[in-house]
PDB file of C-alpha atoms in Angstrom:
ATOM      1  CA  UNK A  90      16.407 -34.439 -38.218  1.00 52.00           C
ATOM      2  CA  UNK A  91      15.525 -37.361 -36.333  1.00 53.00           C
ATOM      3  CA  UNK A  92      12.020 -36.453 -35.070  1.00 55.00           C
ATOM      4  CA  UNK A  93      10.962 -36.521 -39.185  1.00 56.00           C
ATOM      5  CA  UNK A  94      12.142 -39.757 -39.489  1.00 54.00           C
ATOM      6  CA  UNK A  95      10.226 -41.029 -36.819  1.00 53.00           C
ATOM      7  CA  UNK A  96       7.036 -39.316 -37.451  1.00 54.00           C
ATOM      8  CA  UNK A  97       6.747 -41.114 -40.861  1.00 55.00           C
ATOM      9  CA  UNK A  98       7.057 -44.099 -38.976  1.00 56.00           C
ATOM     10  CA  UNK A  99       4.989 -43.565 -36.497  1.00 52.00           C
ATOM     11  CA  UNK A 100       2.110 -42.875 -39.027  1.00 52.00           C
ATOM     12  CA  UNK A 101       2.698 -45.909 -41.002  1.00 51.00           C
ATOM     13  CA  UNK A 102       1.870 -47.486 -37.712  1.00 52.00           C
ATOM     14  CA  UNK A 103      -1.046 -45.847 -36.755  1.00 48.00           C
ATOM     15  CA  UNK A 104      -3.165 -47.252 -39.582  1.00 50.00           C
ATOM     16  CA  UNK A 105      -5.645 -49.981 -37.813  1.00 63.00           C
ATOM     17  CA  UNK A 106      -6.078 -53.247 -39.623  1.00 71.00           C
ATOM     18  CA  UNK A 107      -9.394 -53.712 -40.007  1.00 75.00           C
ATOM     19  CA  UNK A 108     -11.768 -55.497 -37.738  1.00 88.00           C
ATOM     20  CA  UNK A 109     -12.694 -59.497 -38.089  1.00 86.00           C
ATOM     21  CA  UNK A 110     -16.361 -58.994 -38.796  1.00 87.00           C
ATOM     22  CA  UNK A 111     -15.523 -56.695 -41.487  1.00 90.00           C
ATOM     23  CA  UNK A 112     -12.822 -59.001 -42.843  1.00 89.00           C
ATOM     24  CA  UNK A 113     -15.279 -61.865 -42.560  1.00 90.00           C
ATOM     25  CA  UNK A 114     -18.152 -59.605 -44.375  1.00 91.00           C
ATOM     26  CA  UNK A 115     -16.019 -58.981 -46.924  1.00 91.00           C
ATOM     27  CA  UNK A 116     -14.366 -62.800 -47.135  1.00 92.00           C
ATOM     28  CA  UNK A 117     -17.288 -64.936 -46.969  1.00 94.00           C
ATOM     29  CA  UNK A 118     -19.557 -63.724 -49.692  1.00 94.00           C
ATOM     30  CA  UNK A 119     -16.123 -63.237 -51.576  1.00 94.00           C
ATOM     31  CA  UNK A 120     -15.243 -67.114 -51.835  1.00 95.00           C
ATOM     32  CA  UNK A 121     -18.991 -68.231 -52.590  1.00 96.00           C
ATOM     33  CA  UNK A 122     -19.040 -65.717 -55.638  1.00 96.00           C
ATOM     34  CA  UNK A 123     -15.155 -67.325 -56.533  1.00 94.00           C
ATOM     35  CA  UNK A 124     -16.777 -71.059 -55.810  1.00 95.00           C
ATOM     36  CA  UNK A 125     -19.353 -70.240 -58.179  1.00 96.00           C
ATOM     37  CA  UNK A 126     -17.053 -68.565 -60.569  1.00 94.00           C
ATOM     38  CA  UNK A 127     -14.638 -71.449 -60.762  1.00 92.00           C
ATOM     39  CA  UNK A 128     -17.827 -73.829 -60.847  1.00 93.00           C
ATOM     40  CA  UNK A 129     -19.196 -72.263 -63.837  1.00 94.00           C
ATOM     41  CA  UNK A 130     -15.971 -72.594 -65.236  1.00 91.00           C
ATOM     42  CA  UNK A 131     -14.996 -75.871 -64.982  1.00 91.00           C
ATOM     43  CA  UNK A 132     -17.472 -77.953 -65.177  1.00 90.00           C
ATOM     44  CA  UNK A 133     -18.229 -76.987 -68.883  1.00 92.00           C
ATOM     45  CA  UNK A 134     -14.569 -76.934 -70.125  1.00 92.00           C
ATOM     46  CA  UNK A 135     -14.243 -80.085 -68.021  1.00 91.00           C
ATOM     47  CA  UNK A 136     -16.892 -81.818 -70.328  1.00 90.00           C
ATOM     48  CA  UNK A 137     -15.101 -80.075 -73.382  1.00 90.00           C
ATOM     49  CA  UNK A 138     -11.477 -81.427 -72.229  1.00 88.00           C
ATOM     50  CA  UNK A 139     -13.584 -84.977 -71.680  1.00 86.00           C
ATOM     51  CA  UNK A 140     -14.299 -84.930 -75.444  1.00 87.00           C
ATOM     52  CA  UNK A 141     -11.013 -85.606 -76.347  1.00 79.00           C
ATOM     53  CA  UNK A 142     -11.161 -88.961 -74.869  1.00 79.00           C
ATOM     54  CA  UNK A 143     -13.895 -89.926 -77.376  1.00 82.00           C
ATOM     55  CA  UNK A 144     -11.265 -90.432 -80.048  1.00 81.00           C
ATOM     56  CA  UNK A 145      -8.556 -91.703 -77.306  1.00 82.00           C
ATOM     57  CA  UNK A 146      -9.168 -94.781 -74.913  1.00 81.00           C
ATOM     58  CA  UNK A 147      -6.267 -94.073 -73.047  1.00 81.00           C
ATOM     59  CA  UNK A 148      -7.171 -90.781 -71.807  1.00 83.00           C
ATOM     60  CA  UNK A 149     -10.539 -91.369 -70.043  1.00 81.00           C
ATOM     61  CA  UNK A 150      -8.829 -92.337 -66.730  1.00 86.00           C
ATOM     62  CA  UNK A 151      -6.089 -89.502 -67.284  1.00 88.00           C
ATOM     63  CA  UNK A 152      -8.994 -87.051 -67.935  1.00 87.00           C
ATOM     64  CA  UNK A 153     -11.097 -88.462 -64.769  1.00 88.00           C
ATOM     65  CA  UNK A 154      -7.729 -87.819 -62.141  1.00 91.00           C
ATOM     66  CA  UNK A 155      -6.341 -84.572 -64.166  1.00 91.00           C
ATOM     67  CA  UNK A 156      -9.487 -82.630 -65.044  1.00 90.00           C
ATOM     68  CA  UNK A 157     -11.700 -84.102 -63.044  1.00 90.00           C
ATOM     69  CA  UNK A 158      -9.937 -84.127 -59.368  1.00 93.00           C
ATOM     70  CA  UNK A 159      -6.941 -82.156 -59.683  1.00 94.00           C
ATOM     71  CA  UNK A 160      -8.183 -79.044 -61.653  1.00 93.00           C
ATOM     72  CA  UNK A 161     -11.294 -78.953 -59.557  1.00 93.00           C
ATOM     73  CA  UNK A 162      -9.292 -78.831 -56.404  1.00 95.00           C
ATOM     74  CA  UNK A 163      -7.078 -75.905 -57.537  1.00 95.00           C
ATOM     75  CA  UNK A 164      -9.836 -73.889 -59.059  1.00 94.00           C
ATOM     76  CA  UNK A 165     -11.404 -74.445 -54.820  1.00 95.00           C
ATOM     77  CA  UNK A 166      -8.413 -73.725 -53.759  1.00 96.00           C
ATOM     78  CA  UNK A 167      -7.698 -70.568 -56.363  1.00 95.00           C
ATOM     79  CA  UNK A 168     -11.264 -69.855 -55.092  1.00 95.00           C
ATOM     80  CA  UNK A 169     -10.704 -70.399 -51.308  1.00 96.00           C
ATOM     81  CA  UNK A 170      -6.876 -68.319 -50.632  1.00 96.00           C
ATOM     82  CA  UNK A 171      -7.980 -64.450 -51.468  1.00 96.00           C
ATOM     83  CA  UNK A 172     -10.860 -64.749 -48.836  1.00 95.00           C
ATOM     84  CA  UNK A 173      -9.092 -66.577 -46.744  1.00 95.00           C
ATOM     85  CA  UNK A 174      -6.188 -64.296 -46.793  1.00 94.00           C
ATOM     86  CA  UNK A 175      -8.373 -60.976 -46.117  1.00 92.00           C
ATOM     87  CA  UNK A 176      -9.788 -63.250 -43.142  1.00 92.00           C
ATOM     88  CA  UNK A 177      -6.674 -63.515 -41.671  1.00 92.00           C
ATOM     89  CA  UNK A 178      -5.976 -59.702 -42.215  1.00 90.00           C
ATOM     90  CA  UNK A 179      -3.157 -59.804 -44.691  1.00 91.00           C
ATOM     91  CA  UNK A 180      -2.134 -56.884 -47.076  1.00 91.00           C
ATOM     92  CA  UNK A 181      -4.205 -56.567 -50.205  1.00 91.00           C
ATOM     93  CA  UNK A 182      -1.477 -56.798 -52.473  1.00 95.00           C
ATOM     94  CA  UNK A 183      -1.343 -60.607 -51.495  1.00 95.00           C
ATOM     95  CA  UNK A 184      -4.996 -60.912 -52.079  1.00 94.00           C
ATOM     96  CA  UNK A 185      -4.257 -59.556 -55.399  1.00 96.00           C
ATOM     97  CA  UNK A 186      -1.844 -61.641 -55.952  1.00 97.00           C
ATOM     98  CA  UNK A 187      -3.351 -64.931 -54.852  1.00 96.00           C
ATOM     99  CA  UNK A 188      -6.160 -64.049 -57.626  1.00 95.00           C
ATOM    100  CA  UNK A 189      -3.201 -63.309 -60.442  1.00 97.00           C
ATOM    101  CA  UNK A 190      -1.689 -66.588 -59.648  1.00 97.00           C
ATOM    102  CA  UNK A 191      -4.549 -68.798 -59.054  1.00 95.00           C
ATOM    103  CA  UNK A 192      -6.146 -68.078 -62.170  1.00 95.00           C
ATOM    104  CA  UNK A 193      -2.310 -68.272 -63.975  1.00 96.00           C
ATOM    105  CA  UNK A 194      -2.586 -71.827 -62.018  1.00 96.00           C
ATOM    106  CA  UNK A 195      -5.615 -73.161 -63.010  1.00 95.00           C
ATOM    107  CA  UNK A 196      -5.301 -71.865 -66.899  1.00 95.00           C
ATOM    108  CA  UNK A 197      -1.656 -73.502 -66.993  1.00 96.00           C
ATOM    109  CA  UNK A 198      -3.017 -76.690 -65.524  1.00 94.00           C
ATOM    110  CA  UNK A 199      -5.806 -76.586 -68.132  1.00 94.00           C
ATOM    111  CA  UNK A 200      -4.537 -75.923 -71.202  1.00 95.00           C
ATOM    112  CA  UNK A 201      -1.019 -78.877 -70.087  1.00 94.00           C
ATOM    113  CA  UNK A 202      -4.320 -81.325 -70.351  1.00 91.00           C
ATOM    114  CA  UNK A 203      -4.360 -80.745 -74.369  1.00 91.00           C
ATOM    115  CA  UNK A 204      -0.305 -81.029 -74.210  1.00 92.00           C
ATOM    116  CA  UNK A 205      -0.721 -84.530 -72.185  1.00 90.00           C
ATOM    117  CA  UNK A 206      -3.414 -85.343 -74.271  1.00 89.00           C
ATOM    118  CA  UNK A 207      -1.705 -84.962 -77.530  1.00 90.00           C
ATOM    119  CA  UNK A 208       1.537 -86.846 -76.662  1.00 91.00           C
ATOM    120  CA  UNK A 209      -0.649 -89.715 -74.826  1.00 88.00           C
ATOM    121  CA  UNK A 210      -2.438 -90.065 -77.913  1.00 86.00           C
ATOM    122  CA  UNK A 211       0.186 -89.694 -80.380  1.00 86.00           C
ATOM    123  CA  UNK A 212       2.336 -92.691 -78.758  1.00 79.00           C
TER     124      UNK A 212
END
């Protein structure tokens, strides 16, 4: 009764992770295709966002620091954790993950801009 127990452990373990070159082959062309994703994203709907402080004075310095530097560094960052968690070997159910949340991240942070942007402008 035992030895059936630890045969299905002992197979769970035998799977071998996979090599770093592999990981690296597979992580490196992965973030430049997610840099350019997130670049092709933002940078138009950054310039969209910016239009709102056409009819707003107050937001142009809001909309430099929000849009500009914060939402750029999560979209790299959103970009930058998948590959760098299938370089450092990780399950790829976290991988998944990361993608799921960074892009949950950087939509949330996006569309808050219109919410700050209506309440700065209302006041």
């Amino acid at each position: 009764m035992s030895n059936t127990a630890d045969t299905s452990n002992a197979h769970a373990r035998e799977t071998k992770p996979m090599k770093l070159w592999l990981r690296l082959l597979i992580a490196i062309p992965m973030a430049a295709i997610f840099i350019w994703i997130g670049y092709t994203i933002c940078m138009p709907l950054a310039f969209v966002a910016g239009m709102l402080s056409d009819s707003c004075d107050r937001l142009y310095a809001l909309w430099e620091i929000w849009i500009l530097v914060l939402w750029t560094g999560i979209l790299l960052i959103s970009a930058l954790a998948p590959p760098a968690l299938i370089a450092l070997g990780r399950r790829w159910r976290w991988v998944f993950l990361s993608v799921v949340v960074g892009a949950g991240v950087s939509v949330t942070w996006y569309i808050l801009w219109y919410v700050i942007a209506m309440v700065v402008c209302s006041v």
